GROMACS .gro file of C-alpha atoms in nm:
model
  251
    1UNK     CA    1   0.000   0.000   0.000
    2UNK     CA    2   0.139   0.329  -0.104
    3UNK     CA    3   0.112   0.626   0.128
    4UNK     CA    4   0.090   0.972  -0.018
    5UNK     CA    5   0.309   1.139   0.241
    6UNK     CA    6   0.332   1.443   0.068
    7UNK     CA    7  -0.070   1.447   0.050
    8UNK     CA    8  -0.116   1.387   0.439
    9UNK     CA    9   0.182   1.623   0.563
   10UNK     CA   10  -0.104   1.897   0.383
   11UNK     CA   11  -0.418   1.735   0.533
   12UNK     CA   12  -0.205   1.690   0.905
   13UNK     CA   13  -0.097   2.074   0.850
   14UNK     CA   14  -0.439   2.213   0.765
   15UNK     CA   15  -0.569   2.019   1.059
   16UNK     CA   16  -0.331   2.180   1.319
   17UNK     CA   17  -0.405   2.497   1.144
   18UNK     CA   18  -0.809   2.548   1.159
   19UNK     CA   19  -0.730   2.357   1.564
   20UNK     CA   20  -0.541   2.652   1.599
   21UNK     CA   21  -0.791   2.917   1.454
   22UNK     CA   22  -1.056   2.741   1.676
   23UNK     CA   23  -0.890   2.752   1.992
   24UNK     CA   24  -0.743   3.116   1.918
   25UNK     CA   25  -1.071   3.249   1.821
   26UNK     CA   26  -1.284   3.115   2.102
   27UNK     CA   27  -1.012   3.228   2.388
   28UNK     CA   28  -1.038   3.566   2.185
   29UNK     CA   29  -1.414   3.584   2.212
   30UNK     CA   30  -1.434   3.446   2.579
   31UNK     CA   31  -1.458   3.757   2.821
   32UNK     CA   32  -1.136   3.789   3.013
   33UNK     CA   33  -1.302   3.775   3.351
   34UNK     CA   34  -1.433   3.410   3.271
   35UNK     CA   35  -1.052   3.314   3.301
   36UNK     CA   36  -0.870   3.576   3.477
   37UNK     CA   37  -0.888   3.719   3.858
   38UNK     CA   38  -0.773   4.059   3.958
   39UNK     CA   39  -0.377   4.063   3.987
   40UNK     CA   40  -0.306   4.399   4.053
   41UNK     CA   41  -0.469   4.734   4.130
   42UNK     CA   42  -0.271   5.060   3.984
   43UNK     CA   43  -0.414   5.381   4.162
   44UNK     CA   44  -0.281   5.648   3.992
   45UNK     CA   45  -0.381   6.055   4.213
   46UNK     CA   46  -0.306   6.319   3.957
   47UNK     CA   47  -0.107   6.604   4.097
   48UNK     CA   48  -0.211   6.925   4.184
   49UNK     CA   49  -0.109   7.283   4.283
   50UNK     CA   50  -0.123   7.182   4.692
   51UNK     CA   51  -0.115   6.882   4.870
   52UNK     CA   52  -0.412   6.689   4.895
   53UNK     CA   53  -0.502   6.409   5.150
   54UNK     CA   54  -0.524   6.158   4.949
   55UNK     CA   55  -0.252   5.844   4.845
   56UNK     CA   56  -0.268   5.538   4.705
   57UNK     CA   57  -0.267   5.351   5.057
   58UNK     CA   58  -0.590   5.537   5.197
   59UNK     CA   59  -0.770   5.474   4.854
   60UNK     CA   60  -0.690   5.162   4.942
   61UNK     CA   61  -0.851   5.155   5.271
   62UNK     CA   62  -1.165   5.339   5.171
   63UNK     CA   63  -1.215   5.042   4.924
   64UNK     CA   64  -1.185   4.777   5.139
   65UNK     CA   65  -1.379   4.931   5.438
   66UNK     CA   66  -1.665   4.971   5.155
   67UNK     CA   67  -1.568   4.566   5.030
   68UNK     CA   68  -1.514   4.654   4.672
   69UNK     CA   69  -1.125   4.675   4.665
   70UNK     CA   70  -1.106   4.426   4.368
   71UNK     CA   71  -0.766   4.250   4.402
   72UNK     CA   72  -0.797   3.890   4.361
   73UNK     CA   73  -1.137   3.901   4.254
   74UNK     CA   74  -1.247   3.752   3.908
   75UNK     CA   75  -1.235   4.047   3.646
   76UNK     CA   76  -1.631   3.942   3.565
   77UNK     CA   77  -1.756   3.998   3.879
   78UNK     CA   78  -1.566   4.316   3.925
   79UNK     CA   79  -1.786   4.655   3.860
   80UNK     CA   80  -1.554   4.946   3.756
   81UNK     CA   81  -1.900   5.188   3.752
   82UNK     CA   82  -1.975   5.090   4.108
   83UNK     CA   83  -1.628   5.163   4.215
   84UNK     CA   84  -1.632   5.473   4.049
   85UNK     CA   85  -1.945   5.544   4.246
   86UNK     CA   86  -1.770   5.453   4.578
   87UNK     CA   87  -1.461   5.685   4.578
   88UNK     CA   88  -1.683   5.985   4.434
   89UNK     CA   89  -1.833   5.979   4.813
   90UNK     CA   90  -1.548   6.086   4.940
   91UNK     CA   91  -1.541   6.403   5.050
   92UNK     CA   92  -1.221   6.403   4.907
   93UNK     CA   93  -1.298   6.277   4.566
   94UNK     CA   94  -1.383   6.553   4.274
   95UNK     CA   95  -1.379   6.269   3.974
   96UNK     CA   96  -1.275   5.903   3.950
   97UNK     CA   97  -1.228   5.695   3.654
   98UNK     CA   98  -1.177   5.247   3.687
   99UNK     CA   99  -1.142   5.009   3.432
  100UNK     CA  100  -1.008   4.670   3.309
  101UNK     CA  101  -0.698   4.547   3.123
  102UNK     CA  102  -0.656   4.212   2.893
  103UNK     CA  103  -0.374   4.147   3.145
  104UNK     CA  104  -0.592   4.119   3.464
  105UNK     CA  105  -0.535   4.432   3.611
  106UNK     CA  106  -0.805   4.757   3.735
  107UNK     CA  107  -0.693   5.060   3.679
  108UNK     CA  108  -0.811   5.352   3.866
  109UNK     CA  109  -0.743   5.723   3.833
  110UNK     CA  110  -0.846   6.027   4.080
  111UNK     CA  111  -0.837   6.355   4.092
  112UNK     CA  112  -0.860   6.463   4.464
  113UNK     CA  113  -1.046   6.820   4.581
  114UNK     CA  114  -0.757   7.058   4.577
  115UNK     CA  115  -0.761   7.219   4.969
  116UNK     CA  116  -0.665   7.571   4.924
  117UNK     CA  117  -0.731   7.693   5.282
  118UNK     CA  118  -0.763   7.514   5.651
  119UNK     CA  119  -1.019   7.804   5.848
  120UNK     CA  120  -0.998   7.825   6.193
  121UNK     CA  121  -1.262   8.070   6.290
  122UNK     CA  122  -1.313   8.260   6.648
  123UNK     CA  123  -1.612   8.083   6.678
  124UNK     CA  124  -1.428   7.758   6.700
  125UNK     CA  125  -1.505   7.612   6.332
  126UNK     CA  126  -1.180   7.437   6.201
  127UNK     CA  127  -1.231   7.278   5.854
  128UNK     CA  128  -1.044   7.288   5.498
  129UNK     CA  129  -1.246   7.460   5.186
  130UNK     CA  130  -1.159   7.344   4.858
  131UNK     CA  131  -1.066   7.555   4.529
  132UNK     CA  132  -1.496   7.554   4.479
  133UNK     CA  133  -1.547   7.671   4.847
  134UNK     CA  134  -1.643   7.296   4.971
  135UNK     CA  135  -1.601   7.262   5.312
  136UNK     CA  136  -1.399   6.983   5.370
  137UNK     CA  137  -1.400   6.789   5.748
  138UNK     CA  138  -1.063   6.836   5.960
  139UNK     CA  139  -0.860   6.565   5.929
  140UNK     CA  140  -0.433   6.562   5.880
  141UNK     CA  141  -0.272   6.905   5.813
  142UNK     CA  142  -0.152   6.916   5.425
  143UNK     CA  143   0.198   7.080   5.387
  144UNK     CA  144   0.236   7.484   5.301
  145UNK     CA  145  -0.107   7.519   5.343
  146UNK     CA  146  -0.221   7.915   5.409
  147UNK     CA  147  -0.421   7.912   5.772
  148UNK     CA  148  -0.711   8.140   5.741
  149UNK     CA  149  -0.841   8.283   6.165
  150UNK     CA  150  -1.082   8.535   6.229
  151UNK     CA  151  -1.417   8.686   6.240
  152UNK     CA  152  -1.457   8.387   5.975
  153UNK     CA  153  -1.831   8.269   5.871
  154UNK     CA  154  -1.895   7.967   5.635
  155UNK     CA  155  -2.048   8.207   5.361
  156UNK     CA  156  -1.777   8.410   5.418
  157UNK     CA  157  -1.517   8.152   5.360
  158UNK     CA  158  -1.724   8.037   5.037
  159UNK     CA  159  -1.754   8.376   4.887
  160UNK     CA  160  -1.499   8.563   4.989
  161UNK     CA  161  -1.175   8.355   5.073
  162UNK     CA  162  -1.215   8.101   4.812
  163UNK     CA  163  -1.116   8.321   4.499
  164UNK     CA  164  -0.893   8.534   4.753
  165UNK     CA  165  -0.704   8.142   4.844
  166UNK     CA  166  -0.754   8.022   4.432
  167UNK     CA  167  -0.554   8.367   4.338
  168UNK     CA  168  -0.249   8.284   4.615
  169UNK     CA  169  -0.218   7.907   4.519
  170UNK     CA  170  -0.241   7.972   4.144
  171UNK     CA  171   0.086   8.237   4.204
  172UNK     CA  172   0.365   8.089   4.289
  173UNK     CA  173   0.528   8.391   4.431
  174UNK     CA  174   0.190   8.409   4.667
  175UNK     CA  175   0.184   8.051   4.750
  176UNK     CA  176   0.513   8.072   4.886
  177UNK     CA  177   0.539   8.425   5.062
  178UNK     CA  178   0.168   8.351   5.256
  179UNK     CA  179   0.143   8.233   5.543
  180UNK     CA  180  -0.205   8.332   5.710
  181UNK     CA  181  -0.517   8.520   5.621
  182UNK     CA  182  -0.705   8.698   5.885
  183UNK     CA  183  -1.028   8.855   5.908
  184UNK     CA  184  -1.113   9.090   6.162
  185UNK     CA  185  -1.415   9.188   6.341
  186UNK     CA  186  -1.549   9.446   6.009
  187UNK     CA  187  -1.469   9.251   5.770
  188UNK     CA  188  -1.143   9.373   5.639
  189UNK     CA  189  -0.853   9.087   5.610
  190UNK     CA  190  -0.519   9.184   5.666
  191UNK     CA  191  -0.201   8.867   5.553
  192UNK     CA  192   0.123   8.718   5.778
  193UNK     CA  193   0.372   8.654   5.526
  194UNK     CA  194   0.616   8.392   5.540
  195UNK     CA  195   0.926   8.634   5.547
  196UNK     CA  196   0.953   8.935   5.719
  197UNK     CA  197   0.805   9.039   6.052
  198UNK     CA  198   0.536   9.286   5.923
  199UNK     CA  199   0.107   9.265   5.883
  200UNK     CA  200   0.014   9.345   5.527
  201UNK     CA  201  -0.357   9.497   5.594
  202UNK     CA  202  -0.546   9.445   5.261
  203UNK     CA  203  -0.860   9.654   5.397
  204UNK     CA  204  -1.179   9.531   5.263
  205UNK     CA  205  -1.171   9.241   5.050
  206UNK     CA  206  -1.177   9.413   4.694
  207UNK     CA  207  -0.974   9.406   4.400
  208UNK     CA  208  -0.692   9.196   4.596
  209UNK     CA  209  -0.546   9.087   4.260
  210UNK     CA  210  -0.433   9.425   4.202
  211UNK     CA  211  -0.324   9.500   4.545
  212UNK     CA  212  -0.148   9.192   4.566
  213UNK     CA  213   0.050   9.340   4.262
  214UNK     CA  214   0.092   9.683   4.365
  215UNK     CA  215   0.263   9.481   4.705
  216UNK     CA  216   0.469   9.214   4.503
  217UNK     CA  217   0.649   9.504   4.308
  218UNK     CA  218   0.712   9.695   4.638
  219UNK     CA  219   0.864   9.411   4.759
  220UNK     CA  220   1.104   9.348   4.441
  221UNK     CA  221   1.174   9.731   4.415
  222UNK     CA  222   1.173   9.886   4.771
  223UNK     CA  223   1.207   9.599   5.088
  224UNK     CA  224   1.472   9.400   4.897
  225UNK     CA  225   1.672   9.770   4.942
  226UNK     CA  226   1.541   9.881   5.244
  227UNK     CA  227   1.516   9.555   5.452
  228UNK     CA  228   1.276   9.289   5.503
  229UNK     CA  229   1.239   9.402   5.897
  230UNK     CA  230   1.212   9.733   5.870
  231UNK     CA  231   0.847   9.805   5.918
  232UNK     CA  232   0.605   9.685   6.110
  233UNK     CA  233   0.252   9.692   5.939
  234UNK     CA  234   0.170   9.795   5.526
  235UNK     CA  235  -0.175   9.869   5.436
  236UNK     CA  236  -0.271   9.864   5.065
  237UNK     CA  237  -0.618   9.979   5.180
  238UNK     CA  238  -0.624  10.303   4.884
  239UNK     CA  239  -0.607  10.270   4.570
  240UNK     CA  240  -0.270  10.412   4.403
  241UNK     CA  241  -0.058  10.420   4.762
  242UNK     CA  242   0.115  10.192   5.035
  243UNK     CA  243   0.128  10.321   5.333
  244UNK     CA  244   0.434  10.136   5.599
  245UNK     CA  245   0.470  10.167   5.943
  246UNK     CA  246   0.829  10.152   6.098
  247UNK     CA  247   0.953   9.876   6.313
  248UNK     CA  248   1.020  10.057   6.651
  249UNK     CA  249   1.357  10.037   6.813
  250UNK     CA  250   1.364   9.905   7.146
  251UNK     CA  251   1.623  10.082   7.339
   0.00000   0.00000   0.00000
C-alpha cells in the first residue's frame, strides 16, 4: 500500500491549522473575567497645585472598608461603575475613573479636591475649603497650606476667601510668601507673610489681585533695598498708595 506522504503532511498541516484558529478564536471571544482574577490594582492621584489628602494607601482603605477593593477578585464579577461610584463619596474625591486590562489588572485614576485653605474661625469652626469653596471635614494638616483665623463665617469663607485662596495658590510667588489670612471683626482681612516680621492689611476684601501686585512690586523694588524688617505693618487699603509703618527700636 502506497502512502501519499506528501498528500497527508497537507491534510495533518491544515488540521493543526483550523485547531489553531478554533482555539485562538474562542479564547479571543471568551470575556477575560471568565478566566482571569484581579492581579493587581494601579491607583494612579493626579497632581495638583497643593497637597491633597489623598494616596494610594488610603484609597486603598476606603475600598476595602466599603468591600469593593477588587484584588484577587475575578475580572467578571468586578464593577468598575460601582467603584467609580464609591470613591466619588469621598469628600475628598472631585472625579474618579476604573477600568479593566486584557492582562488582569483595574486601573483607577483620581483627581482629589484641591484644599486651598484650613479656616480656623473665632467661633471655634476648624475645617479645609476646597478651590470651589467645599467645606472639607478636619482631618491631617496638608503641607504649606495658608491658615485662614478670624471673624470667619462659612459664607464668608465660600464667597470671599475662596477666589482670595484660588488667586495665592495659582501664584507661585503668593503661594510661597503667605502664610495666614485673617479677618477681623469688620470685615477687612489683613495677611502674615512667610518672610519678614510685618502685617500686610489688605482693607476690605476688593480688587486683591491688584493690590497683591501693587505689594509684590514693592517688595522686588523697595524691601529688597530697604530691609525685610524694617516696618512693622503695610496697608494697601487706597487705591494708588502703600502706606508702611516703621519697626520701633527698642532701646
Amino acid at each position: 500500500m502506497n502512502i501519499n506522504w506528501k498528500k497527508t503532511a497537507v491534510v495533518i498541516l491544515d488540521t493543526a491549522i483550523s485547531a489553531y484558529l478554533v482555539l485562538a478564536i474562542t479564547a479571543f471571544n471568551k470575556p477575560d473575567g471568565q478566566a482571569t482574577v484581579c492581579s493587581e490594582v494601579k491607583i494612579n492621584i493626579q497632581k495638583d497645585v497643593t497637597d491633597g489628602f489623598l494616596n494610594a494607601e488610603e484609597v486603598k482603605k476606603f475600598l476595602e472598608y466599603n468591600k469593593v477593593y477588587p484584588l484577587a477578585k475575578p475580572l467578571k464579577e468586578i464593577n468598575t461603575r460601582h467603584i467609580e461610584e464609591v470613591l466619588r463619596q469621598s469628600p475628598f474625591v472631585e472625579t474618579a475613573e476604573c477600568y479593566k486590562t486584557q492582562g488582569g489588572n483595574i486601573c483607577i485614576t483620581l483627581k482629589q479636591k484641591t484644599p486651598i485653605l484650613r479656616v480656623k474661625a473665632d467661633n471655634g469652626d476648624d475645617y479645609y475649603i476646597d478651590n470651589h469653596g467645599s467645606q472639607m471635614s478636619n482631618t491631617r494638616y496638608p503641607s504649606n497650606l495658608i491658615v485662614a483665623t478670624g471673624h470667619i463665617s462659612r459664607q464668608y469663607a465660600q464667597k470671599v476667601l475662596t477666589p482670595i485662596g484660588n488667586m495665592i495658590v495659582n501664584n507661585p510667588f503668593w503661594q510661597n510668601q503667605i502664610e495666614q489670612i485673617n479677618v477681623l471683626a469688620d470685615g477687612t482681612v489683613e495677611i502674615v507673610p512667610r518672610v519678614g516680621e510685618h502685617i500686610i492689611y489688605l482693607g476690605r476684601p476688593t480688587n486683591i489681585e491688584n493690590k497683591l501686585q501693587r505689594l509684590e512690586k514693592f517688595y522686588r523694588y523697595g524691601l529688597s533695598q530697604a530691609g525685610w524688617n524694617k516696618y512693622s505693618y503695610i496697608s494697601l487699603e487706597f487705591d494708588n498708595q502703600i502706606i508702611c509703618k516703621k519697626k520701633q527700636k527698642h532701646s
